[in-house]
Short mmCIF file of C-alpha atoms and ligand atoms in Angstrom, two decimals:
data_model
loop_
_atom_site.label_atom_id
_atom_site.label_comp_id
_atom_site.label_asym_id
_atom_site.label_seq_id
_atom_site.Cartn_x
_atom_site.Cartn_y
_atom_site.Cartn_z
CA MET A 1 0.20 0.11 -0.23
CA ARG A 2 1.32 2.93 -0.98
CA PRO A 3 1.67 6.41 1.44
CA GLY A 4 -0.54 9.22 -0.27
CA SER A 5 -3.25 7.25 -1.92
CA ASP A 6 -5.31 7.02 0.92
CA PRO A 7 -6.30 3.82 0.27
CA VAL A 8 -9.51 2.19 2.11
CA SER A 9 -8.22 -0.65 3.70
CA GLY A 10 -9.96 -4.13 2.83
CA ALA A 11 -9.86 -4.72 7.07
CA ALA A 12 -13.39 -4.98 7.30
CA GLY A 13 -14.99 -2.11 9.49
CA GLY A 14 -13.07 0.49 11.71
CA GLY A 15 -13.42 -2.16 14.54
CA PRO A 16 -12.95 -1.47 18.34
CA ALA A 17 -12.55 2.67 17.63
CA GLU A 18 -15.50 2.71 15.81
CA ARG A 19 -17.44 1.36 18.06
CA TRP A 20 -15.79 3.44 20.92
CA PHE A 21 -16.65 6.37 18.73
CA GLY A 22 -20.56 4.85 19.01
CA ASP A 23 -20.16 4.83 22.84
CA CYS A 24 -18.90 8.15 22.70
CA PHE A 25 -20.63 10.22 20.90
CA GLY A 26 -23.76 8.05 18.99
CA GLY A 27 -23.71 7.23 15.73
CA ARG A 28 -20.92 6.80 13.08
CA PRO A 29 -17.92 8.12 12.42
CA GLY A 30 -16.73 9.78 8.80
CA GLN A 31 -12.94 9.20 8.94
CA VAL A 32 -11.54 5.76 10.29
CA TRP A 33 -7.55 5.86 10.21
CA ARG A 34 -4.97 4.47 11.64
CA ALA A 35 -1.11 5.43 12.24
CA PRO A 36 1.15 2.83 12.87
CA GLY A 37 4.10 3.16 15.84
CA ARG A 38 8.02 2.84 14.49
CA ALA A 39 11.23 1.00 15.25
CA ASN A 40 14.28 2.77 14.04
CA LEU A 41 17.00 0.13 12.66
CA ILE A 42 19.20 2.84 12.46
CA GLY A 43 19.93 6.71 12.61
CA GLU A 44 19.36 7.79 16.30
CA HIS A 45 19.62 11.55 17.19
CA THR A 46 20.25 12.56 13.84
CA ASP A 47 16.95 13.76 12.43
CA TYR A 48 17.26 17.09 14.40
CA ASN A 49 21.00 17.59 13.30
CA GLN A 50 19.30 17.49 9.87
CA GLY A 51 20.86 14.35 9.22
CA TRP A 52 19.76 10.82 7.63
CA VAL A 53 17.18 8.23 9.63
CA LEU A 54 16.37 4.98 8.59
CA PRO A 55 13.18 4.04 10.63
CA PHE A 56 10.12 1.62 9.82
CA ALA A 57 6.72 1.79 10.42
CA LEU A 58 5.19 -1.21 13.31
CA GLY A 59 2.02 -3.27 12.39
CA LEU A 60 0.79 -2.10 15.99
CA GLY A 61 -0.72 1.57 15.98
CA VAL A 62 -3.33 3.90 16.95
CA THR A 63 -6.85 4.47 15.35
CA VAL A 64 -8.57 7.37 15.45
CA ALA A 65 -12.59 7.49 14.43
CA ALA A 66 -13.64 10.60 13.83
CA GLY A 67 -16.94 12.52 13.43
CA ARG A 68 -17.50 16.26 11.98
CA ARG A 69 -19.55 18.95 14.51
CA GLY A 70 -21.10 21.96 14.50
CA ASP A 71 -20.76 23.55 17.82
CA GLY A 72 -16.77 24.30 17.28
CA VAL A 73 -15.27 22.03 19.40
CA LEU A 74 -12.55 19.55 19.38
CA ALA A 75 -14.12 16.59 22.23
CA LEU A 76 -11.27 13.98 22.48
CA ARG A 77 -11.94 10.44 23.96
CA SER A 78 -9.56 7.47 24.42
CA ARG A 79 -10.07 4.17 25.30
CA GLN A 80 -6.90 3.93 26.86
CA ALA A 81 -7.45 7.03 29.06
CA PRO A 82 -11.44 6.63 29.33
CA GLY A 83 -11.32 8.90 32.52
CA ALA A 84 -9.34 11.79 30.66
CA PRO A 85 -11.56 13.46 28.49
CA ALA A 86 -11.01 16.75 26.64
CA ASP A 87 -13.73 18.62 25.12
CA ALA A 88 -12.01 22.33 24.01
CA ARG A 89 -13.25 24.79 21.85
CA LEU A 90 -10.94 25.01 18.71
CA ALA A 91 -10.93 28.96 19.10
CA SER A 92 -9.55 29.07 22.08
CA LEU A 93 -6.80 26.28 21.46
CA ALA A 94 -3.97 27.74 22.38
CA PRO A 95 -0.09 25.86 23.71
CA GLY A 96 -0.95 24.80 27.58
CA ALA A 97 -4.85 24.92 27.15
CA VAL A 98 -4.58 21.22 26.75
CA THR A 99 -2.29 18.97 28.76
CA GLY A 100 -2.07 15.26 29.26
CA TRP A 101 -2.92 12.52 25.74
CA ALA A 102 -5.33 14.72 24.76
CA ALA A 103 -2.52 17.34 24.23
CA TYR A 104 -1.45 15.58 21.06
CA PRO A 105 -4.35 15.50 18.82
CA ALA A 106 -5.37 18.59 20.05
CA GLY A 107 -2.18 20.18 18.99
CA VAL A 108 -2.65 18.64 15.62
CA ALA A 109 -5.87 20.75 15.45
CA TRP A 110 -4.24 23.65 16.49
CA ALA A 111 -1.20 23.49 14.09
CA LEU A 112 -3.73 22.86 11.38
CA ARG A 113 -5.35 26.39 12.76
CA GLN A 114 -2.48 28.09 12.27
CA ALA A 115 -1.81 26.77 9.12
CA GLY A 116 -4.75 28.41 7.45
CA HIS A 117 -7.61 25.25 7.75
CA PRO A 118 -9.99 26.57 10.51
CA LEU A 119 -12.12 23.31 11.02
CA ALA A 120 -14.92 25.69 12.12
CA GLY A 121 -17.63 23.16 12.81
CA GLY A 122 -15.07 21.03 15.38
CA ALA A 123 -15.09 17.30 15.67
CA SER A 124 -15.18 14.18 17.90
CA LEU A 125 -12.23 12.02 18.01
CA ALA A 126 -12.21 8.62 19.55
CA VAL A 127 -9.04 7.10 19.82
CA GLU A 128 -7.94 3.18 20.44
CA SER A 129 -4.57 2.21 20.70
CA ASP A 130 -2.52 -1.15 20.95
CA LEU A 131 0.72 0.20 21.07
CA PRO A 132 2.04 0.17 24.82
CA GLN A 133 3.09 3.77 25.79
CA GLY A 134 6.80 5.41 26.57
CA ALA A 135 8.05 1.93 25.11
CA GLY A 136 10.11 4.12 22.41
CA LEU A 137 7.53 3.57 19.93
CA SER A 138 6.22 6.54 18.85
CA SER A 139 2.84 6.25 20.37
CA SER A 140 2.44 10.04 20.48
CA ALA A 141 3.77 10.37 16.80
CA ALA A 142 1.01 7.99 15.72
CA LEU A 143 -1.41 9.41 18.16
CA GLU A 144 -0.98 12.61 16.00
CA CYS A 145 -0.50 11.16 12.09
CA ALA A 146 -3.52 9.34 12.88
CA ALA A 147 -5.82 12.62 14.20
CA ALA A 148 -4.19 14.88 11.52
CA LEU A 149 -5.39 12.30 8.67
CA ALA A 150 -9.05 11.81 10.27
CA LEU A 151 -9.20 15.57 10.56
CA ASP A 152 -7.62 16.73 7.10
CA GLY A 153 -10.31 13.75 5.83
CA LEU A 154 -13.29 15.20 7.55
CA TYR A 155 -12.50 19.00 6.04
CA GLY A 156 -11.66 17.43 2.66
CA LEU A 157 -8.32 19.58 2.85
CA GLY A 158 -6.28 16.75 0.89
CA LEU A 159 -3.03 17.88 2.52
CA PRO A 160 0.22 15.76 1.10
CA ARG A 161 1.71 13.80 3.65
CA PRO A 162 4.74 15.26 3.92
CA GLU A 163 2.90 18.42 4.88
CA LEU A 164 1.30 16.77 7.62
CA ALA A 165 4.41 14.88 9.25
CA THR A 166 5.42 18.54 9.85
CA LEU A 167 2.03 19.79 11.09
CA ALA A 168 2.32 16.76 13.41
CA GLN A 169 5.69 17.88 14.39
CA ARG A 170 4.65 21.51 15.25
CA ALA A 171 1.95 20.26 17.50
CA GLU A 172 4.61 18.04 19.61
CA ASN A 173 7.09 20.74 19.40
CA ASP A 174 5.13 23.88 20.04
CA PHE A 175 1.78 22.70 21.25
CA VAL A 176 3.06 20.09 23.46
CA GLY A 177 6.10 21.33 24.24
CA VAL A 178 8.61 18.02 23.16
CA PRO A 179 11.37 19.23 21.05
CA SER A 180 11.94 16.21 18.87
CA GLY A 181 12.36 15.79 15.27
CA ILE A 182 10.57 15.02 12.17
CA MET A 183 11.57 10.74 11.93
CA ASP A 184 8.42 9.47 14.07
CA GLN A 185 5.92 11.39 12.63
CA SER A 186 7.33 10.55 8.74
CA ALA A 187 7.70 7.08 9.74
CA SER A 188 4.25 6.83 10.74
CA LEU A 189 3.13 8.70 7.48
CA LEU A 190 5.49 7.62 4.79
CA SER A 191 6.49 4.02 4.93
CA ARG A 192 5.83 1.15 2.88
CA ALA A 193 5.53 -2.62 3.93
CA GLY A 194 8.48 -4.58 3.80
CA HIS A 195 11.03 -1.38 3.58
CA ALA A 196 12.43 0.46 5.86
CA LEU A 197 12.19 4.35 4.94
CA LEU A 198 15.59 6.70 4.19
CA LEU A 199 14.87 9.91 5.32
CA ASP A 200 16.98 13.27 4.37
CA CYS A 201 15.87 15.17 7.24
CA ARG A 202 17.11 18.19 5.37
CA THR A 203 15.88 18.10 2.10
CA GLY A 204 12.92 15.84 3.29
CA VAL A 205 13.85 13.31 0.53
CA THR A 206 12.81 9.90 1.19
CA ALA A 207 13.92 6.59 -0.57
CA ASP A 208 11.98 3.27 0.27
CA VAL A 209 15.02 0.63 1.14
CA PRO A 210 13.81 -3.22 0.91
CA LEU A 211 13.86 -4.65 4.50
CA ASP A 212 12.50 -8.24 4.83
CA PRO A 213 13.87 -10.26 7.76
CA ALA A 214 12.01 -12.98 6.96
CA ALA A 215 13.45 -13.40 3.54
CA ALA A 216 16.32 -13.52 5.17
CA ARG A 217 15.86 -15.83 7.75
CA LEU A 218 15.91 -13.26 10.66
CA ALA A 219 14.18 -11.18 12.62
CA LEU A 220 13.70 -7.79 14.15
CA LEU A 221 12.93 -8.16 17.69
CA ILE A 222 11.74 -5.01 19.87
CA VAL A 223 12.65 -5.80 23.48
CA ASP A 224 10.63 -3.28 25.80
CA THR A 225 13.17 -3.07 28.31
CA GLY A 226 10.35 -1.53 30.82
CA ALA A 227 12.11 1.27 32.10
CA ARG A 228 10.15 4.13 30.84
CA HIS A 229 11.35 7.39 29.33
CA ALA A 230 9.84 10.82 28.78
CA LEU A 231 11.23 13.11 26.26
CA GLY A 232 10.25 16.08 27.97
CA ASP A 233 11.99 15.32 31.02
CA GLY A 234 14.89 17.89 29.72
CA ARG A 235 17.58 15.37 29.01
CA TYR A 236 16.71 15.22 25.34
CA ALA A 237 16.39 19.04 24.90
CA GLN A 238 19.89 19.15 26.45
CA ARG A 239 21.31 16.68 24.02
CA ARG A 240 19.88 19.28 21.20
CA ARG A 241 21.30 22.11 22.54
CA GLU A 242 24.76 20.51 22.84
CA CYS A 243 24.52 19.53 19.37
CA GLU A 244 23.63 23.00 18.28
CA GLN A 245 26.25 23.94 20.01
CA ALA A 246 29.20 21.88 18.36
CA ALA A 247 27.64 23.32 15.06
CA ALA A 248 28.14 26.87 16.25
CA LEU A 249 31.55 26.03 17.38
CA LEU A 250 32.65 24.36 14.04
CA GLY A 251 30.92 26.88 11.88
CA VAL A 252 28.53 25.12 10.37
CA GLY A 253 24.71 25.46 10.58
CA SER A 254 24.29 22.16 11.62
CA LEU A 255 26.41 18.73 12.42
CA ARG A 256 25.01 17.11 9.02
CA ASP A 257 27.76 19.22 7.34
CA VAL A 258 30.28 17.70 9.63
CA THR A 259 31.35 15.05 7.13
CA SER A 260 34.42 13.34 9.46
CA PRO A 261 35.19 12.61 12.77
CA ALA A 262 38.19 14.15 12.20
CA GLU A 263 36.30 17.32 12.04
CA ALA A 264 34.60 17.00 15.09
CA GLY A 265 37.65 15.95 16.92
CA ARG A 266 38.60 20.31 16.54
CA LEU A 267 36.03 20.44 19.24
CA ALA A 268 38.27 21.69 22.47
CA ASP A 269 35.37 20.95 24.58
CA PRO A 270 35.42 16.69 24.91
CA VAL A 271 31.69 16.35 25.87
CA LEU A 272 30.81 18.34 22.72
CA ARG A 273 33.79 16.22 21.20
CA ARG A 274 31.56 13.26 21.74
CA ARG A 275 28.54 14.69 20.79
CA ALA A 276 29.92 15.58 17.41
CA ARG A 277 31.41 12.33 16.67
CA HIS A 278 28.46 10.32 17.48
CA VAL A 279 25.85 12.55 14.95
CA VAL A 280 28.72 12.27 12.26
CA THR A 281 29.68 8.05 12.92
CA GLU A 282 25.34 7.99 13.09
CA ASN A 283 25.15 9.59 9.94
CA GLY A 284 27.45 7.29 8.46
CA ARG A 285 26.43 4.24 9.42
CA VAL A 286 22.77 4.90 8.26
CA THR A 287 24.16 5.43 4.73
CA GLN A 288 25.98 2.11 4.99
CA ALA A 289 22.79 0.28 6.31
CA ALA A 290 20.71 1.58 3.53
CA ALA A 291 23.66 0.51 1.10
CA LEU A 292 23.42 -3.02 2.52
CA LEU A 293 19.81 -3.68 2.45
CA THR A 294 20.04 -2.55 -1.00
CA GLY A 295 22.46 -4.83 -1.89
CA GLY A 296 20.61 -7.77 0.32
CA ASP A 297 22.61 -7.50 2.60
CA LEU A 298 20.71 -7.66 6.13
CA ALA A 299 23.33 -9.70 7.89
CA GLY A 300 25.55 -7.08 7.42
CA VAL A 301 23.62 -4.35 9.23
CA GLY A 302 23.84 -6.48 12.55
CA ALA A 303 27.51 -4.81 12.72
CA LEU A 304 26.54 -1.54 12.44
CA LEU A 305 23.52 -1.35 14.87
CA TYR A 306 26.17 -3.05 17.60
CA ALA A 307 28.68 0.12 16.73
CA SER A 308 25.48 2.61 16.70
CA HIS A 309 24.67 0.53 20.65
CA ALA A 310 28.44 1.70 21.61
CA SER A 311 27.82 5.59 20.20
CA LEU A 312 24.96 6.32 21.85
CA ARG A 313 26.46 4.28 25.08
CA ASP A 314 29.88 5.93 24.91
CA ASP A 315 29.41 9.05 22.72
CA PHE A 316 25.71 10.50 23.23
CA GLU A 317 25.38 8.90 26.76
CA VAL A 318 21.68 8.14 26.33
CA SER A 319 21.35 4.25 27.16
CA TRP A 320 20.37 3.35 30.15
CA PRO A 321 21.11 0.26 32.37
CA GLU A 322 18.53 -2.23 31.05
CA ALA A 323 19.26 -1.34 27.11
CA ASP A 324 22.96 -1.98 27.87
CA ALA A 325 22.15 -5.22 29.55
CA ALA A 326 19.75 -6.63 26.99
CA VAL A 327 22.29 -5.53 24.05
CA ASP A 328 25.02 -7.95 25.70
CA ALA A 329 22.77 -10.79 26.58
CA ALA A 330 21.71 -10.13 22.84
CA MET A 331 25.09 -10.27 21.80
CA ALA A 332 26.76 -12.87 23.64
CA SER A 333 23.70 -15.34 22.73
CA GLY A 334 23.72 -15.42 18.59
CA ALA A 335 22.61 -11.97 17.77
CA LEU A 336 23.41 -10.44 14.63
CA GLY A 337 23.43 -6.86 16.13
CA ALA A 338 21.20 -5.08 18.79
CA ARG A 339 21.16 -1.41 19.86
CA MET A 340 19.24 0.61 22.45
CA MET A 341 16.12 3.12 20.28
CA GLY A 342 14.66 6.08 20.22
CA GLY A 343 15.50 9.43 22.31
CA GLY A 344 16.66 7.36 25.03
CA PHE A 345 16.48 7.10 29.03
CA GLY A 346 14.14 4.18 28.55
CA GLY A 347 11.88 2.25 26.03
CA SER A 348 12.94 -0.26 23.49
CA ALA A 349 15.85 -1.95 22.30
CA LEU A 350 16.08 -3.74 18.50
CA ALA A 351 17.77 -6.94 17.96
CA LEU A 352 18.49 -8.77 14.34
CA VAL A 353 18.25 -12.25 15.04
CA PRO A 354 18.33 -15.85 13.52
CA ALA A 355 14.40 -17.05 12.73
CA GLY A 356 12.58 -19.43 14.64
CA GLN A 357 14.75 -19.47 17.65
CA ARG A 358 14.39 -18.06 21.48
CA ALA A 359 18.08 -18.45 22.30
CA VAL A 360 18.29 -14.19 22.45
CA SER A 361 15.02 -13.70 24.22
CA ASP A 362 15.99 -16.03 26.74
CA ALA A 363 19.42 -14.91 27.51
CA ILE A 364 18.27 -11.29 27.91
CA THR A 365 14.79 -12.53 29.92
CA ALA A 366 17.63 -14.49 32.18
CA GLU A 367 19.89 -11.66 32.66
CA PHE A 368 17.25 -9.22 33.38
CA ALA A 369 16.12 -12.08 36.47
CA ARG A 370 19.68 -12.38 37.47
CA ARG A 371 19.67 -8.51 38.23
CA GLY A 372 16.29 -8.57 39.69
CA TRP A 373 14.40 -6.08 37.05
CA PRO A 374 10.98 -7.05 35.97
CA PRO A 375 10.71 -9.41 33.08
CA PRO A 376 11.22 -7.37 29.39
CA ALA A 377 8.33 -7.63 26.70
CA PHE A 378 9.20 -8.82 23.41
CA PHE A 379 7.59 -7.69 20.03
CA PRO A 380 8.55 -9.06 15.97
CA ALA A 381 9.19 -5.53 14.65
CA VAL A 382 7.83 -6.59 11.04
CA PRO A 383 7.93 -3.35 8.48
CA SER A 384 4.30 -2.33 8.11
CA ALA A 385 2.90 -0.12 5.74
CA GLY A 386 2.42 3.67 7.32
CA ALA A 387 -1.13 4.94 8.01
CA PHE A 388 -3.48 4.04 6.27
CA ARG A 389 -7.43 4.72 6.52
CA LEU A 390 -10.03 1.89 7.80
CA ARG A 391 -13.36 1.68 6.26
CA PRO A 392 -16.27 3.05 8.65
CA GLY A 393 -18.32 -0.15 9.06
CA ASP A 394 -21.67 0.31 7.66
CA GLY A 395 -22.04 -2.32 5.56
CA ASP A 396 -22.69 0.14 1.96
CA GLY A 397 -19.13 -0.29 1.18
CA THR A 398 -19.12 3.77 0.57
CA GLY A 399 -18.28 4.84 4.22
CA GLY A 400 -16.59 8.27 4.41
CA GLY A 401 -20.02 10.99 5.40
CA ASP A 402 -19.12 13.26 7.49
CA GLY A 403 -20.18 11.18 10.62
CA ASP A 404 -21.68 14.86 12.03
CA SER A 405 -22.19 13.75 15.62
CA THR A 406 -23.15 16.97 16.74
CA GLY A 407 -26.31 17.38 19.26
CA LYS A 408 -26.01 13.49 19.76
CA ALA A 409 -26.00 12.51 23.17
CA ASP A 410 -22.51 11.64 24.63
CA HIS A 411 -23.23 8.19 25.71
CA GLY A 412 -21.49 8.78 28.98
CA CYS A 413 -18.13 6.76 27.50
CA THR A 414 -16.10 8.16 30.23
C1 GLA B 1 12.44 10.28 19.56
C2 GLA B 1 12.42 11.78 18.46
C3 GLA B 1 12.82 11.73 17.22
C4 GLA B 1 14.24 11.49 17.51
C5 GLA B 1 14.58 10.23 18.47
C6 GLA B 1 16.36 9.69 18.28
O1 GLA B 1 12.29 9.49 19.24
O2 GLA B 1 10.86 12.18 18.33
O3 GLA B 1 12.45 12.39 16.61
O4 GLA B 1 15.22 12.65 17.82
O5 GLA B 1 14.02 10.26 19.62
O6 GLA B 1 16.85 9.37 17.27
#
């Protein structure tokens, strides 16, 4: 399924999200969209340095069922947070006006309005997710992207997906207040099944790179270490500032323009030198990984994954004890490569392992037990399609009405 064409999925009905919409607002939604979470094969902390990333979409994701209103209100309900509904007047949306989970979809509506799309009548959004939160799998970007597509569909805006990705990032940066890059939203909106998305974060140019672990008799294993992260806790923002400082001292606009580790070595400050070295070497590893995948050598990527982990641990200093232990146990038990994934300080690791055997997951579980940590959770990471539309389950094969929910009784879903 190609992104951009907004294909109506062959899946029957909008599923739990559509039912949840009915419970909350009555009637049927006009738009039901599913946006996946992401894993990142390689290219960590390179996106906001205008470098390259190589993420892919997961099968797990967030579904938003949406209907148009006429009263100018944005009504938000999540099946995962039934006690925290949010209703906001669109005209009063401003950073800080909505908090918690609802800030993400509210931020998307705010960003759309800032971009000249008033969404005047308002909208009712019912959210359903099967992505673990805080696991570093971009549940917030998936929520933003599903909301963006639903609002775009309800109001017939027809915005291109790269623009929706930018608006979703704006929502996160300027409304929610988390200074993340463009990787997660791009992966959720632009990925293609069976491929990773090579994204040049400066130009926005993308390429689909074949990523089919099963064909190579390998598997990509996500290890949710159970340690929870919050990008809003300041350490992510601190890394961004350090990178900006390093670029300024080297006389370039961004670390993307530093092309050799020797150039990064000119920095006198040892911390800034390490940060810059990570970004420069990581950009090189993304390019090498994309070339290996294009040549059909997924196994060859393993060494790059481990080198990425070492760089994130030693130079960028964003790994955490559970990730280091998971990676070491994976490498000692037959993984071809493994690394921490995402912003750091908690969340998941990714391991490239031989298909159909449990040696690596058993070894990681045993190591966690030995250290007295709760057992980690494992998910297979199957490179999946980017966001797509689900057909509302109206049975008539048309779907896609406005699903006007104004004035419907609130059925007390909270
Ligand atoms: C988080 C951010 C991304 C990216 C990664 C690190 O996932 O949301 O934009 O910066 O961290 O690669």
